[in-house]
Short mmCIF file of C-alpha atoms in Angstrom, two decimals:
data_model
loop_
_atom_site.label_atom_id
_atom_site.label_comp_id
_atom_site.label_asym_id
_atom_site.label_seq_id
_atom_site.Cartn_x
_atom_site.Cartn_y
_atom_site.Cartn_z
CA MET A 1 -0.06 0.16 -0.18
CA ASN A 2 1.47 3.20 -1.36
CA LEU A 3 -1.00 5.74 -0.90
CA PHE A 4 1.70 8.20 -0.13
CA LYS A 5 4.58 7.69 -1.96
CA LYS A 6 4.05 9.35 -4.80
CA ARG A 7 2.99 12.84 -3.55
CA GLY A 8 0.45 14.85 -5.58
CA PHE A 9 -2.83 16.63 -5.75
CA LYS A 10 -5.17 14.17 -4.89
CA THR A 11 -2.87 13.16 -2.02
CA TYR A 12 -2.77 16.26 -0.44
CA CYS A 13 -6.42 16.46 -0.95
CA LEU A 14 -6.48 13.30 1.28
CA GLU A 15 -4.48 14.61 4.14
CA ILE A 16 -6.83 17.90 4.30
CA VAL A 17 -9.98 15.24 4.71
CA VAL A 18 -7.73 13.24 7.14
CA LEU A 19 -6.88 16.44 9.16
CA ILE A 20 -10.50 17.55 8.84
CA LEU A 21 -12.26 14.62 10.60
CA THR A 22 -9.49 14.41 13.31
CA ALA A 23 -10.17 17.91 14.56
CA PHE A 24 -14.06 16.30 14.87
CA ILE A 25 -13.20 13.63 15.79
CA TYR A 26 -10.69 14.71 18.41
CA SER A 27 -13.03 17.79 19.82
CA LEU A 28 -15.81 14.89 20.48
CA ALA A 29 -13.59 13.40 23.51
CA PHE A 30 -14.17 16.63 25.52
CA PRO A 31 -17.73 17.76 26.50
CA GLY A 32 -18.95 19.97 23.25
CA LEU A 33 -22.01 19.12 20.17
CA LEU A 34 -23.00 15.79 21.15
CA SER A 35 -22.35 15.21 24.69
CA ASN A 36 -22.26 17.67 27.47
CA ARG A 37 -19.70 14.73 29.60
CA GLY A 38 -17.79 14.01 26.44
CA PHE A 39 -15.95 10.86 24.89
CA GLY A 40 -13.26 10.53 26.91
CA ALA A 41 -11.90 7.66 25.73
CA ILE A 42 -11.60 9.24 22.22
CA ALA A 43 -8.45 11.32 23.33
CA PHE A 44 -6.57 8.00 23.95
CA PHE A 45 -6.25 7.48 20.22
CA ALA A 46 -8.09 10.64 18.20
CA LEU A 47 -4.55 11.67 17.10
CA ILE A 48 -2.95 8.74 15.23
CA PRO A 49 -3.90 10.15 12.02
CA LEU A 50 -2.41 13.80 12.55
CA PHE A 51 0.28 12.18 13.63
CA ALA A 52 0.54 9.60 10.45
CA VAL A 53 -0.35 12.83 8.28
CA ILE A 54 2.83 14.53 9.87
CA ARG A 55 4.98 12.52 9.27
CA ASN A 56 4.19 11.12 5.62
CA THR A 57 3.17 15.01 4.41
CA SER A 58 5.68 17.62 2.96
CA TRP A 59 7.73 20.45 4.49
CA LYS A 60 4.97 22.87 2.84
CA ALA A 61 2.68 21.92 3.35
CA ILE A 62 3.27 21.59 7.50
CA PRO A 63 2.61 25.16 7.73
CA PHE A 64 -0.83 25.03 6.23
CA TYR A 65 -1.92 22.21 7.96
CA GLY A 66 -1.39 23.39 11.47
CA LEU A 67 -3.49 26.39 10.65
CA LEU A 68 -5.76 23.72 9.26
CA PHE A 69 -6.23 21.69 11.98
CA GLY A 70 -6.04 24.22 15.09
CA PHE A 71 -8.51 27.13 13.48
CA LEU A 72 -11.17 23.41 12.61
CA PHE A 73 -10.58 22.36 16.07
CA TYR A 74 -11.16 25.14 18.12
CA SER A 75 -14.14 26.51 16.03
CA ILE A 76 -15.60 22.95 16.24
CA PHE A 77 -14.97 22.87 20.39
CA ASN A 78 -15.27 26.04 21.66
CA TYR A 79 -18.29 26.63 19.03
CA TRP A 80 -19.95 28.56 21.95
CA LEU A 81 -17.97 31.44 21.53
CA LEU A 82 -20.08 32.53 19.17
CA THR A 83 -22.84 33.67 22.04
CA PHE A 84 -20.16 35.54 23.60
CA HIS A 85 -19.72 38.04 19.81
CA PRO A 86 -19.41 36.93 16.39
CA LEU A 87 -15.34 37.47 16.63
CA ALA A 88 -14.38 35.78 19.34
CA ILE A 89 -15.26 32.51 17.12
CA LEU A 90 -12.81 33.83 14.89
CA LEU A 91 -9.98 35.53 17.04
CA VAL A 92 -9.90 32.34 19.85
CA PRO A 93 -9.18 29.41 16.44
CA ILE A 94 -6.68 31.77 13.94
CA ILE A 95 -4.54 32.36 17.36
CA LYS A 96 -4.61 29.09 18.10
CA GLY A 97 -3.89 27.82 14.30
CA ALA A 98 -1.07 30.74 14.41
CA GLU A 99 0.18 28.31 17.02
CA MET A 100 0.20 24.98 15.83
CA VAL A 101 1.79 26.29 12.81
CA LEU A 102 4.71 26.82 14.82
CA LEU A 103 3.56 23.17 16.47
CA PHE A 104 3.36 21.16 13.26
CA LEU A 105 6.46 22.53 12.87
CA ALA A 106 8.34 21.17 15.86
CA LEU A 107 7.05 18.23 15.10
CA LYS A 108 7.76 17.39 11.55
CA ALA A 109 11.67 18.62 12.56
CA GLY A 110 11.08 16.36 15.76
CA GLU A 111 10.20 13.53 13.28
CA ARG A 112 12.64 13.85 10.36
CA TRP A 113 15.71 15.17 12.61
CA PHE A 114 15.46 12.07 15.14
CA LYS A 115 14.76 9.30 12.91
CA ARG A 116 14.22 5.98 15.47
CA PHE A 117 13.58 7.79 17.64
CA GLY A 118 11.93 10.92 16.79
CA PHE A 119 8.08 9.65 18.00
CA LEU A 120 10.02 10.46 22.01
CA VAL A 121 10.86 14.35 20.33
CA GLU A 122 7.74 14.75 19.39
CA ALA A 123 5.99 13.53 22.80
CA LEU A 124 8.13 16.25 24.31
CA VAL A 125 7.19 19.02 21.97
CA TRP A 126 3.82 18.27 22.36
CA ILE A 127 4.03 18.93 25.93
CA ALA A 128 6.52 21.93 25.48
CA TYR A 129 3.42 23.07 23.48
CA ALA A 130 0.44 22.76 25.32
CA TYR A 131 2.12 24.67 28.08
CA LEU A 132 3.77 27.40 26.20
CA SER A 133 0.85 27.58 24.44
CA GLN A 134 -0.83 29.03 27.29
CA SER A 135 1.46 30.66 29.63
CA TRP A 136 1.83 34.03 27.10
CA PHE A 137 -0.66 36.86 26.93
CA ALA A 138 -3.45 35.09 24.79
CA GLY A 139 -2.40 31.77 26.64
CA TYR A 140 -5.52 29.09 26.55
CA PRO A 141 -5.77 25.69 28.37
CA TYR A 142 -8.75 24.76 26.77
CA GLY A 143 -8.78 21.76 24.52
CA THR A 144 -5.47 20.60 26.08
CA LEU A 145 -5.56 16.89 25.40
CA GLY A 146 -4.56 15.50 28.90
CA TYR A 147 -8.29 16.85 30.09
CA ALA A 148 -10.23 15.48 28.17
CA ALA A 149 -9.23 12.50 30.67
CA TYR A 150 -10.92 13.87 33.39
CA GLU A 151 -13.66 11.23 34.47
CA PHE A 152 -10.99 8.71 34.47
CA LEU A 153 -9.49 9.05 38.12
CA PRO A 154 -7.16 6.16 38.85
CA PHE A 155 -5.35 7.56 35.58
CA ILE A 156 -4.95 11.33 36.69
CA GLN A 157 -4.11 11.04 40.56
CA ILE A 158 -0.32 11.37 39.22
CA ALA A 159 -1.26 14.92 38.73
CA GLU A 160 -0.39 15.68 41.87
CA PHE A 161 3.24 15.01 41.38
CA SER A 162 3.59 16.43 37.42
CA GLY A 163 0.35 18.23 36.98
CA LEU A 164 -1.41 18.35 33.97
CA TRP A 165 1.95 17.36 31.96
CA GLY A 166 2.40 13.40 32.71
CA VAL A 167 -1.29 12.81 32.42
CA THR A 168 -1.32 14.30 28.67
CA PHE A 169 2.23 12.88 27.81
CA ILE A 170 1.25 9.26 28.66
CA MET A 171 -2.46 9.64 26.56
CA VAL A 172 0.44 11.32 23.71
CA LEU A 173 2.84 9.23 22.95
CA PRO A 174 1.79 5.75 22.35
CA GLN A 175 -0.79 8.02 19.45
CA ILE A 176 2.49 9.49 18.21
CA PHE A 177 4.65 6.08 18.14
CA LEU A 178 0.98 4.52 16.40
CA GLY A 179 0.70 6.95 13.45
CA ASN A 180 4.35 6.91 12.76
CA PHE A 181 3.57 2.60 12.34
CA LEU A 182 0.22 3.81 10.10
CA ALA A 183 2.06 6.29 8.18
CA ASP A 184 4.83 3.75 7.01
CA ARG A 185 2.33 1.15 6.10
CA LEU A 186 0.63 3.74 4.05
CA LYS A 187 4.03 4.33 1.91
CA GLY A 188 4.35 0.22 1.68
CA GLU A 189 6.28 0.12 4.68
CA LYS A 190 6.00 -3.87 4.97
CA SER A 191 7.31 -4.97 8.30
CA SER A 192 4.50 -6.50 10.76
CA PHE A 193 3.60 -4.79 14.30
CA LEU A 194 4.89 -7.25 16.46
CA GLU A 195 8.63 -6.10 14.61
CA GLU A 196 7.95 -2.84 15.54
CA ILE A 197 7.75 -3.33 19.08
CA LYS A 198 10.52 -5.78 19.20
CA ARG A 199 12.67 -3.13 17.75
CA TYR A 200 11.07 -0.70 20.12
CA LEU A 201 11.71 -3.07 22.65
CA PRO A 202 12.90 -0.87 25.67
CA VAL A 203 10.63 2.02 25.25
CA VAL A 204 7.52 -0.18 25.18
CA ILE A 205 8.86 -2.02 28.68
CA SER A 206 9.34 1.13 30.15
CA TYR A 207 6.33 2.44 28.89
CA GLY A 208 4.44 -0.30 29.97
CA ALA A 209 5.87 0.02 33.43
CA ILE A 210 4.94 3.84 33.71
CA LEU A 211 1.25 2.72 33.12
CA ILE A 212 1.17 0.18 36.19
CA PHE A 213 2.49 2.51 38.21
CA VAL A 214 0.04 4.86 37.20
CA PHE A 215 -2.80 3.06 37.63
CA THR A 216 -1.32 1.64 40.95
CA PHE A 217 -0.48 4.71 42.06
CA GLY A 218 -4.04 6.13 41.38
CA PHE A 219 -5.99 2.96 43.01
CA ILE A 220 -3.73 3.18 46.04
CA LYS A 221 -4.30 6.81 46.27
CA MET A 222 -7.77 6.93 45.74
CA GLY A 223 -8.18 4.28 48.49
CA ILE A 224 -5.82 6.17 50.56
CA TRP A 225 -8.83 9.15 50.26
CA SER A 226 -11.58 7.42 50.99
CA LYS A 227 -10.58 6.42 54.65
CA THR A 228 -9.09 9.81 55.17
CA GLU A 229 -11.12 11.50 57.58
CA PRO A 230 -11.22 15.19 56.85
CA ASP A 231 -9.96 17.49 59.92
CA LEU A 232 -13.10 19.59 59.33
CA THR A 233 -16.00 19.41 57.29
CA TRP A 234 -16.99 22.86 56.17
CA ARG A 235 -21.17 22.98 55.24
CA VAL A 236 -21.53 25.40 52.62
CA ALA A 237 -25.13 26.77 50.91
CA THR A 238 -24.30 27.74 47.42
CA VAL A 239 -26.96 29.97 45.83
CA GLN A 240 -27.05 29.59 42.01
CA HIS A 241 -29.75 32.49 40.55
CA SER A 242 -29.40 31.61 36.96
CA ALA A 243 -29.34 34.89 35.75
CA ASP A 244 -28.49 36.65 32.30
CA SER A 245 -25.06 38.13 32.49
CA TRP A 246 -25.84 40.56 29.46
CA GLN A 247 -28.76 41.82 30.93
CA GLY A 248 -27.40 45.49 33.13
CA GLY A 249 -29.29 48.19 34.66
CA TYR A 250 -30.89 48.73 38.16
CA GLU A 251 -34.36 46.55 37.66
CA THR A 252 -31.66 43.86 36.66
CA TYR A 253 -29.64 44.40 39.26
CA LYS A 254 -32.56 44.89 42.06
CA ARG A 255 -34.15 41.40 40.68
CA ASN A 256 -31.20 39.39 40.63
CA PHE A 257 -30.64 41.20 44.31
CA ASN A 258 -33.89 39.92 45.50
CA ASN A 259 -33.76 36.55 44.05
CA LEU A 260 -29.99 36.05 45.79
CA ARG A 261 -31.52 37.12 48.96
CA THR A 262 -34.93 35.31 49.11
CA MET A 263 -32.64 31.84 48.28
CA SER A 264 -29.79 33.11 50.85
CA LEU A 265 -32.68 32.95 53.66
CA GLN A 266 -33.86 29.87 52.68
CA ALA A 267 -30.93 28.04 52.71
CA LEU A 268 -30.09 29.42 56.32
CA ARG A 269 -32.78 27.58 57.47
CA GLU A 270 -30.44 24.33 56.49
CA ASP A 271 -27.78 25.73 59.31
CA PRO A 272 -24.65 26.59 56.86
CA ASP A 273 -21.14 27.85 57.86
CA MET A 274 -21.36 30.12 54.78
CA ILE A 275 -23.35 31.37 51.93
CA ILE A 276 -21.59 31.23 48.68
CA TRP A 277 -22.70 33.51 45.28
CA SER A 278 -21.23 33.71 42.19
CA GLU A 279 -18.85 36.24 39.86
CA THR A 280 -19.90 39.44 39.71
CA ALA A 281 -23.47 38.10 41.63
CA PHE A 282 -24.14 41.89 42.74
CA VAL A 283 -22.49 44.41 39.96
CA PRO A 284 -22.75 47.26 41.80
CA SER A 285 -19.78 48.35 42.76
CA VAL A 286 -19.64 48.75 47.02
CA TYR A 287 -16.94 50.18 47.22
CA TRP A 288 -17.79 52.85 44.31
CA HIS A 289 -21.20 53.81 45.30
CA THR A 290 -20.92 53.97 49.55
CA THR A 291 -17.27 56.25 48.48
CA TYR A 292 -18.72 58.35 46.19
CA LYS A 293 -22.48 58.73 45.76
CA THR A 294 -22.37 58.77 42.58
CA ASP A 295 -25.90 57.83 41.57
CA GLU A 296 -28.42 57.86 44.82
CA VAL A 297 -30.70 54.98 43.13
CA THR A 298 -28.27 52.68 42.68
CA ALA A 299 -26.32 53.88 46.19
CA ASN A 300 -29.43 53.14 48.12
CA LEU A 301 -29.59 49.33 46.56
CA VAL A 302 -25.84 49.51 47.25
CA ASP A 303 -26.58 50.38 51.20
CA GLU A 304 -29.72 47.44 50.64
CA PHE A 305 -26.93 44.44 49.78
CA VAL A 306 -24.37 45.81 52.04
CA ALA A 307 -27.02 45.95 55.42
CA PHE A 308 -28.40 42.40 54.21
CA GLY A 309 -24.63 41.11 53.81
CA LYS A 310 -23.81 42.25 57.50
CA SER A 311 -27.10 41.24 58.85
CA LEU A 312 -26.05 37.46 58.17
CA PRO A 313 -25.59 35.25 60.94
CA VAL A 314 -23.44 33.41 58.70
CA PRO A 315 -20.10 34.69 56.58
CA LEU A 316 -21.44 36.08 52.48
CA LEU A 317 -19.06 35.29 49.72
CA THR A 318 -19.87 37.32 46.58
CA GLY A 319 -18.31 38.74 43.49
CA ASN A 320 -18.27 42.51 43.58
CA PRO A 321 -16.91 44.75 41.18
CA GLU A 322 -14.45 46.93 43.05
CA GLY A 323 -14.41 50.50 41.35
CA MET A 324 -11.73 53.07 42.40
CA LEU A 325 -10.61 56.46 41.73
CA LYS A 326 -8.12 55.88 38.53
CA ASP A 327 -6.85 59.59 39.51
CA GLU A 328 -6.76 59.92 43.46
CA ASN A 329 -6.08 63.44 42.35
CA ALA A 330 -9.09 64.22 40.07
CA PRO A 331 -12.92 64.15 41.05
CA PRO A 332 -14.82 60.92 40.29
CA LEU A 333 -16.57 62.67 36.76
CA LYS A 334 -14.30 64.71 34.83
CA ASP A 335 -14.95 68.07 33.36
CA ASN A 336 -15.32 66.20 29.83
CA GLY A 337 -18.14 63.95 31.09
CA ASP A 338 -15.62 60.74 31.44
CA TRP A 339 -15.38 58.99 34.58
CA ASN A 340 -12.70 58.94 36.39
CA ARG A 341 -12.50 55.14 37.15
CA LYS A 342 -10.70 52.18 37.71
CA ASP A 343 -12.33 48.55 37.65
CA TYR A 344 -10.94 45.34 39.94
CA ASN A 345 -13.22 42.36 39.53
CA THR A 346 -13.27 40.81 42.94
CA VAL A 347 -14.97 38.66 45.34
CA ILE A 348 -16.03 40.25 48.73
CA MET A 349 -16.69 38.52 52.49
CA PHE A 350 -18.69 39.41 54.89
CA GLU A 351 -18.69 38.32 58.41
CA GLY A 352 -19.47 39.73 61.82
CA GLY A 353 -21.48 42.90 60.47
CA GLU A 354 -17.99 43.84 58.43
CA ILE A 355 -16.47 43.45 55.19
CA LYS A 356 -13.81 40.97 56.35
CA GLU A 357 -11.54 40.97 53.03
CA THR A 358 -11.07 41.56 48.76
CA TYR A 359 -9.62 39.80 46.03
CA ARG A 360 -8.58 41.02 43.14
CA LYS A 361 -8.48 39.26 40.19
CA GLN A 362 -5.22 37.91 38.93
CA HIS A 363 -5.32 36.71 35.51
CA LEU A 364 -7.37 38.70 32.86
CA VAL A 365 -9.14 37.33 30.26
CA PRO A 366 -7.59 37.85 26.94
CA PHE A 367 -8.96 40.43 24.54
CA THR A 368 -12.09 40.93 26.81
CA GLU A 369 -10.70 41.98 29.94
CA HIS A 370 -7.73 42.64 28.72
CA PHE A 371 -5.36 43.86 26.60
CA PRO A 372 -1.74 45.67 26.89
CA TYR A 373 -0.77 46.26 23.49
CA GLU A 374 -2.66 49.94 23.04
CA LYS A 375 0.07 51.20 21.54
CA GLN A 376 1.83 48.64 19.55
CA MET A 377 -1.67 47.61 18.22
CA PRO A 378 -4.21 50.62 18.07
CA TRP A 379 -6.22 49.24 14.92
CA LEU A 380 -6.87 46.08 17.31
CA TYR A 381 -7.16 47.85 20.68
CA ASN A 382 -9.79 50.83 19.11
CA LEU A 383 -11.54 47.42 17.96
CA LEU A 384 -12.27 45.64 20.98
CA LEU A 385 -13.24 48.58 22.13
CA ALA A 386 -15.39 49.56 19.55
CA ASN A 387 -17.32 45.66 20.22
CA ASP A 388 -18.48 47.29 23.80
CA TYR A 389 -14.61 44.80 25.57
CA ASN A 390 -13.83 46.93 29.09
CA TRP A 391 -10.60 46.25 30.56
CA TRP A 392 -10.15 45.60 34.31
CA GLU A 393 -7.32 46.01 36.39
CA THR A 394 -5.27 43.12 37.90
CA GLY A 395 -5.05 41.73 40.90
CA TYR A 396 -1.45 40.84 42.42
CA ASP A 397 -2.36 38.85 45.57
CA PRO A 398 -2.90 35.66 46.32
CA VAL A 399 -5.26 36.21 48.81
CA VAL A 400 -5.98 33.83 51.67
CA PHE A 401 -10.01 34.45 53.45
CA GLU A 402 -10.46 32.72 56.37
CA THR A 403 -13.46 32.57 58.63
CA ALA A 404 -14.37 32.86 62.19
CA GLU A 405 -13.88 28.94 62.53
CA GLY A 406 -10.73 28.30 61.34
CA VAL A 407 -11.53 27.50 57.56
CA LYS A 408 -9.17 28.98 55.28
CA PHE A 409 -9.92 29.39 51.49
CA SER A 410 -9.14 31.19 48.23
CA THR A 411 -11.47 32.43 45.63
CA PRO A 412 -10.61 31.94 41.81
CA ILE A 413 -12.49 34.10 39.88
CA CYS A 414 -13.93 32.89 36.50
CA PHE A 415 -11.73 30.81 34.61
CA GLU A 416 -8.60 31.11 36.56
CA ASP A 417 -8.63 28.01 37.94
CA VAL A 418 -8.16 26.47 34.52
CA TYR A 419 -4.71 27.13 35.49
CA GLY A 420 -2.87 25.35 37.74
CA TYR A 421 0.28 27.65 38.74
CA LEU A 422 -2.75 29.88 40.16
CA THR A 423 -4.38 27.05 42.02
CA ALA A 424 -0.97 26.55 43.78
CA GLY A 425 -0.21 29.32 45.16
CA PHE A 426 -3.41 29.43 46.51
CA VAL A 427 -2.42 26.76 48.50
CA ARG A 428 1.28 27.01 49.06
CA ASN A 429 0.02 30.72 50.84
CA GLY A 430 -2.10 28.93 53.17
CA ALA A 431 -5.55 27.82 51.39
CA ASP A 432 -6.86 24.86 52.36
CA VAL A 433 -10.36 24.61 49.97
CA ILE A 434 -10.79 26.02 46.51
CA VAL A 435 -13.76 28.10 45.73
CA ASN A 436 -13.79 28.93 42.09
CA MET A 437 -16.38 31.87 41.83
CA THR A 438 -17.58 31.70 38.19
CA ASN A 439 -20.09 33.19 35.78
CA ASP A 440 -20.59 30.66 32.72
CA SER A 441 -23.95 31.30 31.51
CA TRP A 442 -23.18 33.70 28.96
CA SER A 443 -22.14 30.90 26.83
CA GLY A 444 -25.64 29.12 26.78
CA ALA A 445 -24.63 25.81 26.34
CA VAL A 446 -23.88 23.46 29.37
CA SER A 447 -20.89 21.65 27.38
CA ALA A 448 -19.03 24.73 28.17
CA GLU A 449 -19.71 25.17 31.46
CA MET A 450 -18.30 21.30 31.85
CA GLN A 451 -15.05 22.07 29.67
CA HIS A 452 -14.54 24.93 32.86
CA LEU A 453 -15.76 21.92 35.32
CA ALA A 454 -13.17 19.35 33.48
CA MET A 455 -10.30 21.10 34.32
CA ALA A 456 -11.14 22.39 37.88
CA VAL A 457 -10.94 18.44 38.58
CA PHE A 458 -7.22 18.77 37.87
CA ARG A 459 -6.84 21.70 40.50
CA SER A 460 -8.15 19.28 43.26
CA VAL A 461 -6.19 16.29 42.56
CA GLU A 462 -2.82 19.01 41.82
CA THR A 463 -3.27 20.12 45.63
CA ARG A 464 -5.14 17.86 47.16
CA LYS A 465 -7.71 20.12 48.06
CA SER A 466 -11.62 19.86 47.86
CA THR A 467 -12.69 22.65 45.37
CA VAL A 468 -16.58 24.27 46.03
CA ARG A 469 -17.58 26.19 42.75
CA GLY A 470 -20.03 28.62 42.72
CA THR A 471 -21.96 29.73 39.76
CA ASN A 472 -24.72 31.76 38.02
CA SER A 473 -25.73 28.86 36.51
CA GLY A 474 -23.56 25.45 36.54
CA MET A 475 -21.92 23.82 37.45
CA THR A 476 -21.97 24.05 40.90
CA ALA A 477 -20.97 21.33 42.55
CA VAL A 478 -17.93 20.51 44.98
CA ILE A 479 -14.90 18.55 43.50
CA LEU A 480 -13.03 16.42 46.38
CA PRO A 481 -9.07 15.93 46.50
CA THR A 482 -9.63 12.50 44.35
CA GLY A 483 -11.28 14.76 40.97
CA LYS A 484 -14.40 12.88 41.93
CA ILE A 485 -17.38 15.91 41.57
CA VAL A 486 -19.87 15.54 43.89
CA ASP A 487 -23.71 16.00 42.80
CA PRO A 488 -23.67 18.74 40.22
CA MET A 489 -26.40 21.36 40.78
CA GLU A 490 -28.26 21.35 37.05
CA PRO A 491 -27.54 23.64 35.61
CA PHE A 492 -29.26 27.24 34.33
CA THR A 493 -31.54 27.40 37.06
CA LYS A 494 -32.21 29.16 39.80
CA GLY A 495 -32.08 27.19 42.96
CA TRP A 496 -29.30 26.52 46.26
CA HIS A 497 -27.98 23.41 47.42
CA ILE A 498 -26.17 22.51 50.76
CA TYR A 499 -22.91 20.96 50.70
CA ASP A 500 -20.81 19.10 53.40
CA VAL A 501 -17.06 20.20 52.00
CA PRO A 502 -14.34 17.84 53.74
CA VAL A 503 -11.41 20.47 54.58
CA TYR A 504 -7.66 18.92 54.97
CA THR A 505 -5.15 21.00 56.57
CA ALA A 506 -3.27 18.34 58.04
CA GLY A 507 -0.39 16.59 55.33
CA LYS A 508 2.70 17.47 53.59
CA ALA A 509 2.00 19.34 50.48
CA THR A 510 1.90 17.67 47.05
CA LEU A 511 4.62 18.02 45.33
CA TYR A 512 2.79 20.08 42.38
CA THR A 513 1.87 22.16 44.85
CA ASN A 514 4.98 23.41 45.67
CA HIS A 515 6.75 23.53 42.18
CA ASP A 516 3.63 23.56 40.26
CA ASP A 517 4.95 23.39 36.42
CA LEU A 518 8.13 23.16 36.81
CA VAL A 519 7.74 19.64 34.62
CA ALA A 520 6.41 21.79 31.80
CA GLN A 521 8.97 24.08 32.21
CA ILE A 522 11.87 21.52 32.35
CA VAL A 523 10.24 19.73 28.77
CA VAL A 524 10.20 23.43 26.84
CA TYR A 525 14.25 23.90 28.05
CA PHE A 526 15.04 20.48 27.29
CA THR A 527 12.73 20.80 23.90
CA TYR A 528 14.31 23.94 22.88
CA ALA A 529 17.93 22.13 23.31
CA LEU A 530 16.85 18.75 21.38
CA LEU A 531 15.72 21.21 18.60
CA ALA A 532 18.18 23.15 18.32
CA ALA A 533 20.94 20.31 18.98
CA GLY A 534 18.48 18.79 16.06
CA ALA A 535 19.31 22.49 13.51
CA VAL A 536 22.96 22.26 14.10
CA MET A 537 23.22 18.71 12.81
CA GLN A 538 20.88 19.76 9.87
CA ILE A 539 23.28 22.53 8.87
CA VAL A 540 26.20 20.51 9.19
CA LYS A 541 24.96 17.67 7.18
CA VAL A 542 24.34 20.07 4.12
CA ILE A 543 27.40 21.57 4.84
CA ARG A 544 29.72 18.22 4.22
CA ARG A 545 27.31 17.18 1.03
CA ARG A 546 28.24 20.52 -0.38
CA ARG A 547 31.67 19.82 0.16
CA GLU A 548 31.39 16.18 -1.57
CA ARG A 549 30.06 17.48 -4.51
CA GLN A 550 32.79 20.07 -4.62
#
């Protein structure tokens, strides 16, 4: 069989079809169009055709293939971005496609330059890409291979020392190996699969030993945690008011507050230790309207909300934007009619009749909450502003809240919990529970909320801390230190739920908590070194050939 031995127009067309199908099938591994939970098992083999194409295709096709695959996969996987804004469903796939141009070039280099053991280099390239693609300004961890395994709990327990990266490596390595094997068969190679296994026997045995360790470790850890008693149980009431994210104005804020207040008072009958609302559950800024009184009607609503928070017999945790003077030497309203104001996306806690603590969001959503290239790309900056995007200020303090009962917790806001380094930082700073305050209701899709929940699973395993998710419309749930999701509320419905959250304060911090993404960072630099060495070897070969011809 030599379909790919002689390259021509039909060959390239066939490869494009394979990439299109692969992008679609790979997207099904995650919560998405066909399943709100996703078909996670698909992630263990979906990329085999992709690596076969990369091995067999030409260098000149690689950049286009990377752009095509990245654009298609993220267009399908993140279809719900269309609900947010038509610009978003174009911007994200274009950025991810551009990233994958570099990824595909590096994969091709690893495969071509390192010959027999190129598949090992490709696996390292994949991990390096997965880390780097979430580490720059527009970093976006959604769609990372390992997250598709969120329901395979014994398999992902190694995240406590390897993070997401070890899980992803174990999933991608055999797919590269099998993709290369498939590519060689398509080119006419006749060696059997058994012969190929014998050829790489040390690698196969090592991989098998790693798999045995992973599952043995996973089952043992889950058994240990099932028998571990928490140091205390924290009884929290989560209130899900399921409001429309796009509606604003006094009447909307008043209605939402009334709903939140009513359900909170109902939940109090169950004797919770804390009431948790969601990100920006109460929109008018408490600080701004109690300090400057620029709008009397809204200020009265804020006073009513503050009085309610202070009157509760238990702490209240809620999202609330923090408006402050941008120029402290100028009045709130400038002479030209513009507001002299800057805003933080924050969480505040009421306890004991006062606002006890505030946390400001540290990792802002690129393009919609933060864009640092106003001077370098004014055309894009102005385009974003013209499409109703507004900027938040960046917080820098990994705040740990502490209740009077001694529960220490931190509150990653929105999608902050998709970044492992942030959660690890909170735990290093003393947090014993993670409380994710988020509002995914704008997506209009349960699958979008489930994609977020799937990533949050890894944060609990990495740090061995329970996670409480306080959301506007889903997925409100508790995640145990094993990654098990406990009793999620029905999404896109109003209601409240009581969770008895196990709190673990004793024991040593996990390796990931202490060193977060160190494994991925080592892989990145090692991959750089390998590719640089490979490039040097290729240059030396070219020089030798030229000398031989002379």
